[in-house]
Every structure is written in structure tokens, then in C-alpha cells.
GROMACS .gro file of C-alpha atoms in nm:
model
  166
    1MET     CA    1   8.543   9.456  10.593
    2GLY     CA    2   8.748   9.291  10.320
    3GLU     CA    3   8.436   9.110  10.200
    4PHE     CA    4   8.301   9.438  10.065
    5THR     CA    5   8.425   9.486   9.708
    6THR     CA    6   8.555   9.838   9.641
    7GLY     CA    7   8.721  10.034   9.370
    8VAL     CA    8   9.078  10.153   9.416
    9VAL     CA    9   9.168  10.521   9.426
   10VAL     CA   10   9.476  10.731   9.470
   11ILE     CA   11   9.429  11.027   9.703
   12SER     CA   12   9.667  11.308   9.618
   13THR     CA   13   9.740  11.662   9.723
   14GLU     CA   14  10.014  11.918   9.694
   15PHE     CA   15  10.181  12.102   9.977
   16GLU     CA   16  10.469  12.350   9.944
   17GLY     CA   17  10.512  12.253   9.578
   18GLN     CA   18  10.545  11.880   9.650
   19ALA     CA   19  10.294  11.616   9.531
   20HIS     CA   20  10.186  11.358   9.790
   21ALA     CA   21   9.977  11.049   9.714
   22MET     CA   22   9.847  10.729   9.872
   23THR     CA   23   9.636  10.433   9.760
   24ALA     CA   24   9.300  10.387   9.930
   25ASN     CA   25   8.970  10.210   9.892
   26ALA     CA   26   8.770  10.401  10.155
   27PHE     CA   27   8.613  10.652   9.917
   28MET     CA   28   8.252  10.740   9.844
   29SER     CA   29   8.017  10.999   9.701
   30GLY     CA   30   7.862  11.204   9.979
   31SER     CA   31   7.619  11.433   9.797
   32LEU     CA   32   7.515  11.526   9.445
   33GLU     CA   33   7.409  11.880   9.535
   34PRO     CA   34   7.645  12.018   9.635
   35PRO     CA   35   7.889  11.765   9.488
   36LEU     CA   36   8.074  11.618   9.787
   37VAL     CA   37   8.302  11.315   9.823
   38LEU     CA   38   8.451  11.149  10.131
   39VAL     CA   39   8.777  10.969  10.198
   40SER     CA   40   8.876  10.793  10.518
   41VAL     CA   41   9.244  10.833  10.612
   42ALA     CA   42   9.421  10.681  10.913
   43HIS     CA   43   9.554  10.930  11.167
   44THR     CA   44   9.896  10.764  11.128
   45ALA     CA   45   9.911  10.809  10.748
   46ARG     CA   46  10.134  11.089  10.620
   47MET     CA   47   9.847  11.190  10.390
   48HIS     CA   48   9.637  11.278  10.696
   49ALA     CA   49   9.854  11.578  10.784
   50ARG     CA   50   9.904  11.671  10.417
   51ILE     CA   51   9.529  11.706  10.352
   52ARG     CA   52   9.487  11.923  10.662
   53GLN     CA   53   9.784  12.140  10.560
   54ALA     CA   54   9.679  12.177  10.195
   55GLN     CA   55   9.302  12.208  10.265
   56CYS     CA   56   9.235  12.025   9.938
   57PHE     CA   57   9.274  11.681   9.784
   58ALA     CA   58   9.225  11.501   9.455
   59ILE     CA   59   9.095  11.153   9.376
   60SER     CA   60   9.204  10.935   9.085
   61ILE     CA   61   8.983  10.629   9.035
   62LEU     CA   62   9.215  10.362   8.895
   63CYS     CA   63   9.136  10.139   8.599
   64ASN     CA   64   9.228   9.772   8.575
   65THR     CA   65   9.552   9.849   8.390
   66GLN     CA   66   9.686  10.055   8.683
   67LEU     CA   67   9.772   9.782   8.933
   68ASN     CA   68  10.136   9.898   8.940
   69CYS     CA   69  10.021  10.252   9.017
   70SER     CA   70   9.813  10.127   9.307
   71ASN     CA   71  10.107   9.929   9.444
   72HIS     CA   72  10.340  10.226   9.400
   73PHE     CA   73  10.130  10.452   9.623
   74ALA     CA   74  10.064  10.167   9.868
   75GLY     CA   75  10.431  10.156   9.964
   76LYS     CA   76  10.567   9.923   9.693
   77PRO     CA   77  10.755  10.167   9.467
   78GLN     CA   78  10.759  10.084   9.097
   79THR     CA   79  11.101  10.215   9.001
   80ASP     CA   80  11.095  10.077   8.644
   81ASN     CA   81  10.770  10.246   8.546
   82PRO     CA   82  10.662  10.503   8.808
   83PRO     CA   83  10.312  10.654   8.777
   84LEU     CA   84  10.280  10.990   8.610
   85PHE     CA   85  10.081  11.286   8.737
   86GLU     CA   86   9.893  11.543   8.536
   87ARG     CA   87   9.710  11.850   8.669
   88LEU     CA   88   9.343  11.910   8.738
   89HIS     CA   89   9.233  12.235   8.901
   90ASP     CA   90   9.595  12.289   9.009
   91LEU     CA   91   9.619  11.950   9.188
   92PRO     CA   92   9.817  11.639   9.090
   93VAL     CA   93   9.605  11.349   8.959
   94VAL     CA   94   9.714  11.012   8.820
   95ALA     CA   95   9.749  11.017   8.442
   96GLY     CA   96   9.520  10.771   8.266
   97ALA     CA   97   9.286  10.717   8.562
   98SER     CA   98   8.922  10.629   8.490
   99LEU     CA   99   8.807  10.942   8.669
  100GLN     CA  100   8.995  11.234   8.821
  101LEU     CA  101   8.844  11.490   9.054
  102ALA     CA  102   8.979  11.783   9.252
  103THR     CA  103   8.821  11.903   9.576
  104ALA     CA  104   8.839  12.175   9.835
  105LEU     CA  105   8.829  12.042  10.192
  106VAL     CA  106   8.503  12.150  10.359
  107HIS     CA  107   8.476  11.920  10.664
  108ASP     CA  108   8.673  11.665  10.857
  109TYR     CA  109   8.524  11.428  11.111
  110ASP     CA  110   8.707  11.215  11.363
  111CYS     CA  111   8.611  10.849  11.318
  112GLY     CA  112   8.806  10.635  11.566
  113ASP     CA  113   9.160  10.592  11.436
  114HIS     CA  114   9.068  10.757  11.102
  115THR     CA  115   8.939  11.093  10.984
  116LEU     CA  116   8.663  11.132  10.727
  117PHE     CA  117   8.767  11.415  10.495
  118VAL     CA  118   8.481  11.571  10.297
  119GLY     CA  119   8.574  11.750   9.979
  120HIS     CA  120   8.362  11.980   9.764
  121VAL     CA  121   8.426  11.880   9.403
  122GLN     CA  122   8.580  12.170   9.209
  123ALA     CA  123   8.664  11.986   8.885
  124LEU     CA  124   8.605  11.643   8.734
  125ARG     CA  125   8.751  11.470   8.428
  126ALA     CA  126   8.649  11.128   8.297
  127HIS     CA  127   8.861  10.904   8.074
  128PRO     CA  128   8.706  10.913   7.725
  129ASP     CA  129   8.735  10.534   7.678
  130LYS     CA  130   8.556  10.443   8.004
  131PRO     CA  131   8.806  10.170   8.103
  132ARG     CA  132   8.709   9.890   8.341
  133PRO     CA  133   8.784   9.962   8.709
  134LEU     CA  134   9.050   9.809   8.931
  135LEU     CA  135   8.872   9.632   9.218
  136PHE     CA  136   8.977   9.515   9.563
  137HIS     CA  137   8.812   9.227   9.750
  138GLY     CA  138   8.927   8.987  10.020
  139GLY     CA  139   9.271   9.143  10.041
  140LYS     CA  140   9.338   9.097   9.668
  141TYR     CA  141   9.304   9.297   9.351
  142ASN     CA  142   9.035   9.190   9.109
  143GLN     CA  143   8.850   9.306   8.800
  144LEU     CA  144   8.502   9.297   8.653
  145ALA     CA  145   8.405   9.000   8.442
  146ALA     CA  146   8.145   9.021   8.169
  147ALA     CA  147   7.815   8.891   8.306
  148ASP     CA  148   7.579   8.665   8.114
  149TRP     CA  149   7.242   8.822   8.194
  150SER     CA  150   7.044   8.611   7.949
  151ALA     CA  151   6.709   8.489   8.085
  152GLU     CA  152   6.847   8.139   8.151
  153ASN     CA  153   7.136   8.268   8.361
  154VAL     CA  154   6.967   8.531   8.578
  155PRO     CA  155   7.014   8.426   8.943
  156THR     CA  156   6.704   8.326   9.136
  157GLY     CA  157   6.544   8.625   9.300
  158PHE     CA  158   6.652   8.879   9.036
  159TRP     CA  159   6.374   9.060   8.854
  160HIS     CA  160   6.357   8.998   8.482
  161ASP     CA  161   6.105   9.154   8.245
  162GLY     CA  162   6.082   8.850   8.019
  163HIS     CA  163   6.247   9.025   7.727
  164GLU     CA  164   6.588   8.949   7.582
  165GLY     CA  165   6.855   9.108   7.802
  166TRP     CA  166   6.772   9.368   8.069
   0.00000   0.00000   0.00000
């Protein structure tokens, strides 16, 4: 599954006054109306129990300058420059993330050794500068490159209207 390029998110929640967070890439939009999102969390992850206990979770979509943040919540603590949290709808979210959203847990579905947690979006905040995303592919971090979509460089099989650009 590593051949599928994904964004990188931090799943966070709060239980008994303590923030808990983990890095993940198994995140998707589930529905626009009502606004639902899904995360897939291993049964063995500490976050699994925390989401069930808290009955809510937040998502912070990381930008390409937040590699250290991703590593921190993936078990490689960044002691020199730890990530900072801010609050959204009374949940901790990663400061400076491209997008932050807070959810209320509405469903959970067993999926083999993982659980799919479905959250109803309660609040959403986008970074005003729209930074480029942090990507993950083939077991490595990556980032978007600017594409040359001029008529001469459009790959075979792509539709092009014959005008300059798209």
C-alpha cells in the first residue's frame, strides 16, 4: 500500500485533561453532508483506546515544513523543538497545520487489525497561506513539485483543450 501517495496527518484527542496524538496517513473524507471524516487506527495503538474513551478526535493536516512534527508523533520525539498545540472546538490541534478539524465520534467499524473511526466535523480551520502539504510515498516523506502543464509537456492520454495552460 506504500505505492499510494498520501498526505500526513496528526490525530489528536484529549482525555482526562491530557492531550494525546499520533501521526497517521490513513485519513479520508467520508461525506460532505453531513461532514464526516474517517481515520484508521490499529487496535494496538494507544490512540485507539483514547478515541473510544474521549468520543472525539481532531485531525491536523501537516504542511511540508512539519516533518519534525510528524516524526515526533510517530515515536521519534523532537526534544529540541517539540510541536505546539492550539485549541479548536476544545480539542488539541497542531499549531501551523494546513488544516485543522475537530470531530465528534459517530461510528466505529472493526476492519481486521484496525478500527475505522468516523467523526462528524464540528469545526474546521484552514491555514490562511495555504502551505504545500507533507506527503508520504514508498515509505518516505515527499513533497509536491511544481508541474509544467504547458501543451508540450502534457503526458500522453491527458485531455488538453488546446489553449495555453489548463
